[in-house]
Amino acid sequence: MATAASVPAPRGIIRRPTATTGWLSWFTTIDHKKIGLLYGFSAFAFFIIGGLEALLIRAQLAKPDNTLLNADQYNQIFTMHGLTMIFLFVMPMSAAFFNYMIPLMIGARDVAFPRLNAFSYWVFLLGGLFLYSSWFLGGAPNGGWFGYPPNSTTDPTIGMTFYALGLIITGLASSAGAINLAVTVVNMRAPGMTLFRMPVFVWMGLVVQFLLVFALPIITVALFEMLFDRRWGTHFFDPTAGGRPLLWQNLFWLFAHPEVYILILPAFGIISEILPVFSRKPLFGYQFVVFSGIAIGFIGFGVWAHHMFAVGLGPVANTAFGITTAIIAVPTGIKIFNWMGTMYGGDIHFDTPMLMAVGAVAMFVIGGLSGVTHAVVPSDYQQTDTYYVVAHFHYVLFGGAVFGLFGGVFYWWPKIFARQLDERWGKVQFWIMLIGFNLTFGPMHILGLGGMIRREYTYPASLGLTFWNQVSTVGAYLIALSTLVFVVNAVKTQRTAKGLANEDPWDARTLEWTTSCPPPVYNFEEIPVVHSIDEFWHRKYAEDKEGRLIRVPAGASDHAAADGHGGAIHLPTPSFWPLIAAVGLPTIAYGVLYSWWLVGAGALVTVIGFMGWAMEPPVAE
Amino acid sequence: MRRTRWWILALLALTLLLVACSKTAPQNTMNPHGPTAQTEKNLLVLVLWPAAAVFLVVEGGILLISIRLRHRKDRDRMPPQIHGNTRLEIGWTIAPAIVLAVIMVPTVSTIWQLARQPADAMQITVEGYQWWWGFRYTDPDMAVNYGDHDAIVTADVLVIPTGRTIDLSLTSLGGGAHSTAGVPDHQVIHSFWAPQLFGKQDVIPGETNHIVFSADDPGIYSGQCAEFCGLQHGKMKFRIRALDEADWQRWVANEKSPSVQPNDGLAQQGMDLFLGVNGVGGQCIQCHAVGGTDAAGTAAPNLTHFAAATHECFAGCDFESFLNGNPNAADLKAWLADPNAVKLGAKMPDYGLTEQQIDALVAYLYSLT
């Protein structure tokens, strides 16, 4: 180390951990695959909790004038159900797939900022736990996930302060993660992986990260204003002191409508991966699918007031947002037709991932069509804030996103765990889920048109809503059963011996399948060189003179020969600092609620965390 | 084949659905009783046709492709690798756009049509509180004939003349017993909605929204707050009572007159307690008004004609005022004994009334026809 004398080596405060196995390694890992798994397991745990909340909601609504839950409990539970499913399940579950798969699909060894990646995860988890700790500290948020002031700002319980702080924290996690993944996609692609050779899943990932980066600051501003109103008596939303309640609604929906696409585009990406593989055809109209995804991203910022048609914005605004809402149906429709085009003429293998993906398309179409009826503004005066809307967005977000995510789980399980989920149980799960889903949410269209408002903790028998509510409750418990089938399947599968007879069980098309199952820490022994869309497929199949596909013998592909550029494998070492920095944030939040001392302590921990992070040597000493 | 059977089942369910949208559901949006709700329903039905067509084409297509092209063990074929078809794709971009553009034409014209406020409409102000509705008849010819000749004010049931165009001004007030010095502390957002008469408009503190509507037939129309407004959002209900011309005139005459003086002893005691004339009671008048007496509170429902036959329900229409034509004393007693016990979070405090006092108040309130 002769040069070390002139350039002082960075000195760490604590020794960098090196273990990549063992329980401690999960706290220090900066491997995108392990972080992806952490995201996945945490998100699934929150899915179970949010699902149990849904079951309580359905139990309460199973009969008129039910007293299982009182108004106070019901309001907390429906609020937490929404917050959990959106911020603690679908978003982190999508992040799990992005984390695990994007580097593999673009031929990278990790994400651009591995420690920032770990930080994002810990901040998300701690933010979620912070939000849930409100149950034990005076009551959960009770003003709905939309948290409209002045109700949310004047509510005397502590819940909505937890809401504001908790969402600021999880928003930080998403922002950091979004920047990280966007930079990864832009900068870390393998040689030859041009933007228009990227798998659609990566494209949708990129669009989602940009949506997050632009949408989250808006809600963060609104949440801080809410926090100030609640905690320090400002009057941003207080009409009695010159504030405007509608300010919140504009800010909230300007975030929350892009948020809808943040929730659904990852599933669109997964569907766009699964359909070609199981139809044994390339994606029909790759450019159209990609550009329609980008278009959805842009137009998604211009439709927010369709959540506010009944607030009295006036006929000009209602006309404008009615039209933009109709416009956004066009790129969404393109995707549906292109997916059908992908399946058309294919040789369709209905393994579970495909069932889930086709189910997602079929269910999303229903949600899309009911969405078009929202664009018909005067008709929406009747349907908004009724169960018709509840039906609509569950068809989109459960029918589209959850089915799509389950498709991804079944599709990539062999890649991640080197075991295959049982197909028979998978199909059983799919059919129970499909039936349960339609029984739960289908009747809600009728309930909404029949005059059932959202967020009411009970309804009288005289409204004639009892029968369909009962059907819906039965359906919800069927969904629960299907989830149980999945858990059993997963546990049973993981008890079998590791190892796949065929490491490419679906005859897949994209790069992540070129490496072993599970992938080594460094992902690829040699960084692949990419020649086309569906690179892996072209390494396996070539066309003969008549244009028919013939299988290339293993190792004979001239594509693979070009791989690697001779560089040594460099991987960053695990680190404690992301976790330490993350711990400071909820500490600050508790401090805002209870004591300035705690704010100081939390800030100190975070600053020390970032300092240690910055000063850390690049590799273990 | 299991999928086909499933779809047949779904179709059956759909038929059942239409049957179940029966006329007995009092908040059924598909069974309108006034031009506003009718216009809104017509537009939905108009959109349902193309929506149903798209539904059949897409879902049928997915189903057909799934069944016809599913992999069979005896057929190992590699499908042709088609990457797309630009003309086709441009086609299915433009076709939906045209359909949507066509739909937007009646949509936009209806938006403007419903926003119109005819000058000759009857003006009523709707006031949203946590968690009940108040109504103020602001037309000059609707002033009461006593005191300062203020507007007729009622709660829970909005009484209207059949066939007359009504222009509702929506305002959010609030506070209940917690308001201080006339400044309500819990002004929140509500939404006013009577599905068979009109779609909803939000009731927003600091803003004034309008609903223009009329009822085709005399009758009772159920409605409720549709925007989450706190603990008892689910029980912030109201009714609209449309009366024919003769009944309407009788109702107006009665509402214009001050409250009746009770002539039976118990009701007289209740009145004394209500007004606090003997140094006992008197809390009621801090929030409630009874026309023609000293009670002039504005934070809680106006009780001038609490026992009028049209005032069918009270406390956010959570309770019936009458059962088979007789006073529903049981619910009113329970309410007075401890409002929070029967409606969690209710803004009216528990005044620790004795049973005898409650009986007297009930007698008084049911004397206010």
PDB file of N, CA, C and O in Angstrom, chain B residues 21-45:
ATOM      1  N   CYS B  21     -82.501  -5.169  -8.537  1.00  0.00           N
ATOM      2  CA  CYS B  21     -82.577  -3.712  -8.507  1.00  0.00           C
ATOM      3  C   CYS B  21     -84.051  -3.323  -8.424  1.00  0.00           C
ATOM      4  O   CYS B  21     -84.594  -2.668  -9.309  1.00  0.00           O
ATOM      5  N   SER B  22     -84.684  -3.740  -7.368  1.00  0.00           N
ATOM      6  CA  SER B  22     -86.133  -3.634  -7.334  1.00  0.00           C
ATOM      7  C   SER B  22     -86.575  -2.225  -6.962  1.00  0.00           C
ATOM      8  O   SER B  22     -85.797  -1.391  -6.557  1.00  0.00           O
ATOM      9  N   LYS B  23     -87.832  -1.974  -7.108  1.00  0.00           N
ATOM     10  CA  LYS B  23     -88.377  -0.648  -6.834  1.00  0.00           C
ATOM     11  C   LYS B  23     -88.498  -0.408  -5.331  1.00  0.00           C
ATOM     12  O   LYS B  23     -88.801   0.700  -4.906  1.00  0.00           O
ATOM     13  N   THR B  24     -88.299  -1.432  -4.537  1.00  0.00           N
ATOM     14  CA  THR B  24     -88.463  -1.247  -3.100  1.00  0.00           C
ATOM     15  C   THR B  24     -87.233  -0.623  -2.456  1.00  0.00           C
ATOM     16  O   THR B  24     -87.285  -0.206  -1.322  1.00  0.00           O
ATOM     17  N   ALA B  25     -86.105  -0.562  -3.200  1.00  0.00           N
ATOM     18  CA  ALA B  25     -84.913   0.045  -2.629  1.00  0.00           C
ATOM     19  C   ALA B  25     -85.045   1.561  -2.692  1.00  0.00           C
ATOM     20  O   ALA B  25     -85.030   2.137  -3.774  1.00  0.00           O
ATOM     21  N   PRO B  26     -85.182   2.225  -1.559  1.00  0.00           N
ATOM     22  CA  PRO B  26     -85.512   3.652  -1.576  1.00  0.00           C
ATOM     23  C   PRO B  26     -84.365   4.564  -2.006  1.00  0.00           C
ATOM     24  O   PRO B  26     -84.586   5.755  -2.171  1.00  0.00           O
ATOM     25  N   GLN B  27     -83.150   4.026  -2.147  1.00  0.00           N
ATOM     26  CA  GLN B  27     -82.061   4.875  -2.617  1.00  0.00           C
ATOM     27  C   GLN B  27     -81.525   4.400  -3.957  1.00  0.00           C
ATOM     28  O   GLN B  27     -80.373   4.636  -4.300  1.00  0.00           O
ATOM     29  N   ASN B  28     -82.391   3.696  -4.712  1.00  0.00           N
ATOM     30  CA  ASN B  28     -81.970   3.139  -5.984  1.00  0.00           C
ATOM     31  C   ASN B  28     -81.823   4.238  -7.034  1.00  0.00           C
ATOM     32  O   ASN B  28     -82.797   4.886  -7.420  1.00  0.00           O
ATOM     33  N   THR B  29     -80.579   4.428  -7.522  1.00  0.00           N
ATOM     34  CA  THR B  29     -80.338   5.486  -8.508  1.00  0.00           C
ATOM     35  C   THR B  29     -80.951   5.144  -9.857  1.00  0.00           C
ATOM     36  O   THR B  29     -81.105   6.011 -10.708  1.00  0.00           O
ATOM     37  N   MET B  30     -81.261   3.871 -10.071  1.00  0.00           N
ATOM     38  CA  MET B  30     -81.795   3.460 -11.362  1.00  0.00           C
ATOM     39  C   MET B  30     -83.312   3.596 -11.409  1.00  0.00           C
ATOM     40  O   MET B  30     -83.954   3.190 -12.367  1.00  0.00           O
ATOM     41  N   ASN B  31     -83.891   4.141 -10.337  1.00  0.00           N
ATOM     42  CA  ASN B  31     -85.331   4.321 -10.271  1.00  0.00           C
ATOM     43  C   ASN B  31     -85.632   5.779  -9.923  1.00  0.00           C
ATOM     44  O   ASN B  31     -86.136   6.094  -8.856  1.00  0.00           O
ATOM     45  N   PRO B  32     -85.304   6.686 -10.843  1.00  0.00           N
ATOM     46  CA  PRO B  32     -85.397   8.118 -10.527  1.00  0.00           C
ATOM     47  C   PRO B  32     -86.840   8.617 -10.456  1.00  0.00           C
ATOM     48  O   PRO B  32     -87.726   8.073 -11.103  1.00  0.00           O
ATOM     49  N   HIS B  33     -87.043   9.666  -9.652  1.00  0.00           N
ATOM     50  CA  HIS B  33     -88.368  10.271  -9.504  1.00  0.00           C
ATOM     51  C   HIS B  33     -88.353  11.759  -9.764  1.00  0.00           C
ATOM     52  O   HIS B  33     -89.230  12.472  -9.295  1.00  0.00           O
ATOM     53  N   GLY B  34     -87.317  12.217 -10.468  1.00  0.00           N
ATOM     54  CA  GLY B  34     -87.258  13.640 -10.802  1.00  0.00           C
ATOM     55  C   GLY B  34     -86.357  13.824 -11.998  1.00  0.00           C
ATOM     56  O   GLY B  34     -85.553  12.943 -12.316  1.00  0.00           O
ATOM     57  N   PRO B  35     -86.492  14.975 -12.678  1.00  0.00           N
ATOM     58  CA  PRO B  35     -85.738  15.167 -13.927  1.00  0.00           C
ATOM     59  C   PRO B  35     -84.214  15.115 -13.745  1.00  0.00           C
ATOM     60  O   PRO B  35     -83.519  14.637 -14.643  1.00  0.00           O
ATOM     61  N   THR B  36     -83.702  15.630 -12.636  1.00  0.00           N
ATOM     62  CA  THR B  36     -82.250  15.631 -12.453  1.00  0.00           C
ATOM     63  C   THR B  36     -81.709  14.207 -12.392  1.00  0.00           C
ATOM     64  O   THR B  36     -80.794  13.831 -13.137  1.00  0.00           O
ATOM     65  N   ALA B  37     -82.298  13.398 -11.532  1.00  0.00           N
ATOM     66  CA  ALA B  37     -81.856  12.012 -11.413  1.00  0.00           C
ATOM     67  C   ALA B  37     -82.113  11.246 -12.705  1.00  0.00           C
ATOM     68  O   ALA B  37     -81.329  10.386 -13.106  1.00  0.00           O
ATOM     69  N   GLN B  38     -83.213  11.598 -13.382  1.00  0.00           N
ATOM     70  CA  GLN B  38     -83.545  10.931 -14.646  1.00  0.00           C
ATOM     71  C   GLN B  38     -82.473  11.207 -15.700  1.00  0.00           C
ATOM     72  O   GLN B  38     -82.007  10.293 -16.387  1.00  0.00           O
ATOM     73  N   THR B  39     -82.056  12.470 -15.788  1.00  0.00           N
ATOM     74  CA  THR B  39     -81.015  12.843 -16.752  1.00  0.00           C
ATOM     75  C   THR B  39     -79.730  12.072 -16.463  1.00  0.00           C
ATOM     76  O   THR B  39     -79.067  11.570 -17.373  1.00  0.00           O
ATOM     77  N   GLU B  40     -79.379  12.007 -15.200  1.00  0.00           N
ATOM     78  CA  GLU B  40     -78.138  11.326 -14.822  1.00  0.00           C
ATOM     79  C   GLU B  40     -78.209   9.838 -15.131  1.00  0.00           C
ATOM     80  O   GLU B  40     -77.248   9.234 -15.615  1.00  0.00           O
ATOM     81  N   LYS B  41     -79.377   9.252 -14.867  1.00  0.00           N
ATOM     82  CA  LYS B  41     -79.537   7.827 -15.159  1.00  0.00           C
ATOM     83  C   LYS B  41     -79.474   7.575 -16.675  1.00  0.00           C
ATOM     84  O   LYS B  41     -78.813   6.628 -17.131  1.00  0.00           O
ATOM     85  N   ASN B  42     -80.157   8.423 -17.441  1.00  0.00           N
ATOM     86  CA  ASN B  42     -80.166   8.239 -18.893  1.00  0.00           C
ATOM     87  C   ASN B  42     -78.754   8.195 -19.457  1.00  0.00           C
ATOM     88  O   ASN B  42     -78.437   7.405 -20.338  1.00  0.00           O
ATOM     89  N   LEU B  43     -77.906   9.084 -18.918  1.00  0.00           N
ATOM     90  CA  LEU B  43     -76.540   9.155 -19.413  1.00  0.00           C
ATOM     91  C   LEU B  43     -75.787   7.857 -19.101  1.00  0.00           C
ATOM     92  O   LEU B  43     -75.028   7.347 -19.926  1.00  0.00           O
ATOM     93  N   LEU B  44     -76.006   7.323 -17.900  1.00  0.00           N
ATOM     94  CA  LEU B  44     -75.342   6.063 -17.536  1.00  0.00           C
ATOM     95  C   LEU B  44     -75.804   4.948 -18.469  1.00  0.00           C
ATOM     96  O   LEU B  44     -74.991   4.173 -18.989  1.00  0.00           O
ATOM     97  N   VAL B  45     -77.101   4.885 -18.707  1.00  0.00           N
ATOM     98  CA  VAL B  45     -77.638   3.827 -19.571  1.00  0.00           C
ATOM     99  C   VAL B  45     -77.062   3.947 -20.977  1.00  0.00           C
ATOM    100  O   VAL B  45     -76.692   2.956 -21.608  1.00  0.00           O
TER     101      VAL B  45
END
